[in-house]
Short mmCIF file of C-alpha atoms and ligand atoms in Angstrom, two decimals:
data_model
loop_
_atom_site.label_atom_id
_atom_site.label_comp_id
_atom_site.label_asym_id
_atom_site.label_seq_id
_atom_site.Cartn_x
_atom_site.Cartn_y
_atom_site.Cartn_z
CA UNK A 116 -3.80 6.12 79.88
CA UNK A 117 -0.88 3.32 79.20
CA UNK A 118 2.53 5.05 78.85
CA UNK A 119 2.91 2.78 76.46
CA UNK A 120 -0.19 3.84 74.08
CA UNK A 121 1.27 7.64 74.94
CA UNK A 122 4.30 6.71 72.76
CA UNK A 123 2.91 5.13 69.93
CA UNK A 124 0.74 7.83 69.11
CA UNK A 125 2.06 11.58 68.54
CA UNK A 126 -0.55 14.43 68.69
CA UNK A 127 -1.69 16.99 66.83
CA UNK A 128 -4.40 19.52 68.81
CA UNK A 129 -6.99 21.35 67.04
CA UNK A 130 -8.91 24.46 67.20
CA UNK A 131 -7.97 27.05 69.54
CA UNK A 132 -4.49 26.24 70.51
CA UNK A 133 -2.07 28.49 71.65
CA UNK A 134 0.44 26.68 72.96
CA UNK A 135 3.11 24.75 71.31
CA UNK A 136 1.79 21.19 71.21
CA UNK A 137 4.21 18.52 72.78
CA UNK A 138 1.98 16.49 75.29
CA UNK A 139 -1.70 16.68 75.97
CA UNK A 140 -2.14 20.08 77.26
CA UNK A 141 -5.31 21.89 77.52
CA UNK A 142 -5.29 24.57 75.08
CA UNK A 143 -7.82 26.32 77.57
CA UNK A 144 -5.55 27.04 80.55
CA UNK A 145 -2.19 24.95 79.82
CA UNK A 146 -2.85 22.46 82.17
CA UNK A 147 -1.07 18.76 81.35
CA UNK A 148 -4.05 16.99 83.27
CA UNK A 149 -6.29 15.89 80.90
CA UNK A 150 -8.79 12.68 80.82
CA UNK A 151 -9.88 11.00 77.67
CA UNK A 152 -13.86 11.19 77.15
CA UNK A 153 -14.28 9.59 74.11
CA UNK A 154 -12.14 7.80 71.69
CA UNK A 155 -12.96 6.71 67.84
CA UNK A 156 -11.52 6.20 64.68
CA UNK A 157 -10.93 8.96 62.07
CA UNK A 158 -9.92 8.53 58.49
CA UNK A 159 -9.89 5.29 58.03
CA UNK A 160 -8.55 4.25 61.27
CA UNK A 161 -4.94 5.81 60.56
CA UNK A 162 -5.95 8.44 62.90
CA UNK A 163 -7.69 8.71 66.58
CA UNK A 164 -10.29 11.28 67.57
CA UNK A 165 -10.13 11.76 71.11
CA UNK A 166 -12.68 13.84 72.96
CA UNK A 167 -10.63 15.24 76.34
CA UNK A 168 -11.89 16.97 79.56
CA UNK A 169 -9.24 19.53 81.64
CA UNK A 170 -9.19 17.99 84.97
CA UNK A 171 -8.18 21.72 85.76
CA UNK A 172 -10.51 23.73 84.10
CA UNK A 173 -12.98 21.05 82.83
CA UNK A 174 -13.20 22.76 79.35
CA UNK A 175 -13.11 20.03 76.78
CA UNK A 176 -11.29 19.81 73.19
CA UNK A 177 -10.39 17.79 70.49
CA UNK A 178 -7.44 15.83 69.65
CA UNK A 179 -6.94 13.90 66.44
CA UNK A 180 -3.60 11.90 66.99
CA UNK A 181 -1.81 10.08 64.29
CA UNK A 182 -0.21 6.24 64.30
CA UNK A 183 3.33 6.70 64.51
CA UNK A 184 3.78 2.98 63.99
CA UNK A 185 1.55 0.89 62.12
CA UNK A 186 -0.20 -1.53 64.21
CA UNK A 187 0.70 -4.67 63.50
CA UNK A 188 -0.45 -8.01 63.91
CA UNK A 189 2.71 -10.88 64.22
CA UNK A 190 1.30 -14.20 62.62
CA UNK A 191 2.12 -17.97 63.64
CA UNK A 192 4.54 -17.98 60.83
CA UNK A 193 6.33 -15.21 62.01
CA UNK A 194 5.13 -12.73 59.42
CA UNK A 195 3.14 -9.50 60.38
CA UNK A 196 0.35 -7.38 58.60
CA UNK A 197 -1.12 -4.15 59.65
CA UNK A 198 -4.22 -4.76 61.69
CA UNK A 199 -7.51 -4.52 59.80
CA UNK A 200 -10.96 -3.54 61.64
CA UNK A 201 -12.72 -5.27 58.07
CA UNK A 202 -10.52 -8.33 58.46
CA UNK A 203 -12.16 -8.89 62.15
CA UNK A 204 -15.53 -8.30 61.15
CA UNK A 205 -15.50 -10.74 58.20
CA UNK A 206 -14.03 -13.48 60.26
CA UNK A 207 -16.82 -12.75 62.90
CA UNK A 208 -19.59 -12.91 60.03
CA UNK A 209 -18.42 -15.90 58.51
CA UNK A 210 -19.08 -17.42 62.55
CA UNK A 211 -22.55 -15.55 62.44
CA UNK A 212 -23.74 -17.27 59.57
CA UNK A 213 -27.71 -17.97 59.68
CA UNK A 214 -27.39 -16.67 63.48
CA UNK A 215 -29.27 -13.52 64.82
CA UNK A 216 -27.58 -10.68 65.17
CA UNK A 217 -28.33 -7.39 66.51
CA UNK A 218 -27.73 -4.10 63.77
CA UNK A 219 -24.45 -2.59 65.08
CA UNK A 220 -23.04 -5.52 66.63
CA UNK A 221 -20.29 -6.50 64.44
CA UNK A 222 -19.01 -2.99 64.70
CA UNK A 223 -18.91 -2.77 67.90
CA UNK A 224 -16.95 -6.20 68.62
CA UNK A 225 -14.23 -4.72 65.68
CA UNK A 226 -14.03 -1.68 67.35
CA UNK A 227 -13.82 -3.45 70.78
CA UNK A 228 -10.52 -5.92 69.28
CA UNK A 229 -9.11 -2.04 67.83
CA UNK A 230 -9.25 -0.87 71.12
CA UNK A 231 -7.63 -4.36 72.64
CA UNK A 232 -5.06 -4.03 70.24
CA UNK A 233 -3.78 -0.16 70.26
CA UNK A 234 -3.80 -0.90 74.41
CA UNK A 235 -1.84 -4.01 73.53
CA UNK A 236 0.27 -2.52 70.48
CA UNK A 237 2.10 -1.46 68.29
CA UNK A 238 2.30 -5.36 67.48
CA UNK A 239 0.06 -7.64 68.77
CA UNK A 240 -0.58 -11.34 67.81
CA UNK A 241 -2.71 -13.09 65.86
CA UNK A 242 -3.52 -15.34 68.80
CA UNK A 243 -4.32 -12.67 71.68
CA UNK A 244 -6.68 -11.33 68.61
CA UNK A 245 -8.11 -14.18 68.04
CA UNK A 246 -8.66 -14.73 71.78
CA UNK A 247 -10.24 -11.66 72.52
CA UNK A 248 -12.39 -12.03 69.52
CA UNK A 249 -13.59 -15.55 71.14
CA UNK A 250 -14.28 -13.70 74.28
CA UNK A 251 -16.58 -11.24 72.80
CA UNK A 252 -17.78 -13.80 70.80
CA UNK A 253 -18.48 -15.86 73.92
CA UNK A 254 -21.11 -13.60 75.59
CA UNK A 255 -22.50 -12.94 72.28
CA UNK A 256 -23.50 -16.09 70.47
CA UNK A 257 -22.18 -19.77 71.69
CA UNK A 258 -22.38 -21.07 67.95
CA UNK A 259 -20.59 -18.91 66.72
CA UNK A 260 -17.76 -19.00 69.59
CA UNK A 261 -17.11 -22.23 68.63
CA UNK A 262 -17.29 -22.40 65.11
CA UNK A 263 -14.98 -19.34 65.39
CA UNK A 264 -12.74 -21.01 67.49
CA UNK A 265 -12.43 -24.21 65.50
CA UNK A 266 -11.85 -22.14 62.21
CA UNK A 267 -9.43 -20.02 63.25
CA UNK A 268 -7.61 -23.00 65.55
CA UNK A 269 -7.13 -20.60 68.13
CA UNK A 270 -6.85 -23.29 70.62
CA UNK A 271 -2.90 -24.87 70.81
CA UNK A 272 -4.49 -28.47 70.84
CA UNK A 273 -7.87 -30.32 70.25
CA UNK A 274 -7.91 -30.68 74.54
CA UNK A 275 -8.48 -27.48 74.87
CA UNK A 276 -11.20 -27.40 72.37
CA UNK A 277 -13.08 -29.72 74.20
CA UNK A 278 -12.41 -27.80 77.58
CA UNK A 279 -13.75 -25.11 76.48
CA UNK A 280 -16.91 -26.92 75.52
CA UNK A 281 -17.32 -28.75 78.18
CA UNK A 282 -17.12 -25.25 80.14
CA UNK A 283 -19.74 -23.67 77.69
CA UNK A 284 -22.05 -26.98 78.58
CA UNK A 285 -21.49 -26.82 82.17
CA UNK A 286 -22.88 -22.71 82.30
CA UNK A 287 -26.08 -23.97 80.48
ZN1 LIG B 582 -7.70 23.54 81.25
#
C-alpha cells in the first residue's frame, strides 16, 4: 500500500481486538504485516471496508477505515468538490446513450475512478479523472470514448482530439 493512502485514512479495527489500534495490526497475533484482500465502499463511500490477511499468521479480519480528508476533486477554475462515485457514473451514461452495455458495468468503471482517485488523493483533478474515465471508457465502447471526450473537453486542444481518433482508427 501507498504511504501516502496510509495517511489519509485513520483506522478503526473491528471484532476481536485486543490491542490498542494505531496501525494495521493483526488483532490475531499482533503482527504489523498485513496485506489488503479486498477493498469496497461502506456507508456511502465515507468509509472503506478492507478485508486483510496476517502475512504472519494468515488469519484474516476486518477493517472499516474512515476519510480523514475529504477527497476532493480541484476543477479548471480552481475550485474543488468532494468526489462523487454518482457524478462519474452519470457522465459515463450520458456517453452510453443507445449503446450496449453490460449489467454492472457502470459500477464497476465508478468504482474503478474511486479507486484511481483515493491512490491518487486526497485531491485529485478533474482532468486525471476525466482521463482515466476515457481510458476505461476506451476498452469499453469507442462511441462513447469519444463522445465522452468531446463533452467533457478533456483534451487541452482540438489536435489532440483528432490524435486520438486517428489512433482509435488506426487499431481498427
Ligand atoms: Zn497475525
Amino acid at each position: 500500500m501507498l504511504p501516502r493512502l496510509e495517511k489519509a485514512w485513520s483506522s478503526v479495527a473491528t471484532g476481536h481486538s485486543p490491542v490498542p489500534f494505531n496501525a494495521m495490526h493483526c488483532p490475531y497475533c499482533g503482527a504489523e504485516d498485513t496485506r489488503v484482500v479486498d477493498s469496497r465502499p461502506a456507508e456511502g463511500g465515507n468509509t472503506i471496508r478492507r478485508r486483510r490477511e496476517c502475512e504472519v499468521c494468515r488469519n484474516r479480519f476486518t477493517t472499516y477505515e474512515r476519510r480523514e480528508h475529504a477527497l476532493l476533486v480541484r476543477k479548471r477554475d480552481g475550485s474543488a468538490e468532494p468526489f462523487s462515485s454518482a457524478k462519474v457514473v452519470s457522465g459515463v451514461n450520458q456517453a452510453m446513450v443507445g449503446r450496449e452495455i453490460a449489467p454492472g458495468t457502470l459500477n464497476r468503471l465508478a468504482r474503478g475512478v474511486e479507486a484511481f482517485a483515493e491512490e491518487h488523493g486526497p485531491e485529485v483533478s478533474s482532468s486525471d479523472i476525466g482521463h482515466r474515465v476515457l481510458e476505461a471508457l476506451r476498452e469499453l465502447d469507442e462511441v462513447a470514448y469519444l463522445r465522452f471526450a468531446s463533452v467533457h473537453k478533456e483534451f487541452e486542444g482540438a489536435g489532440d482530439f483528432e490524435r486520438e481518433v486517428a489512433a482509435l482508427e488506426d487499431r481498427t
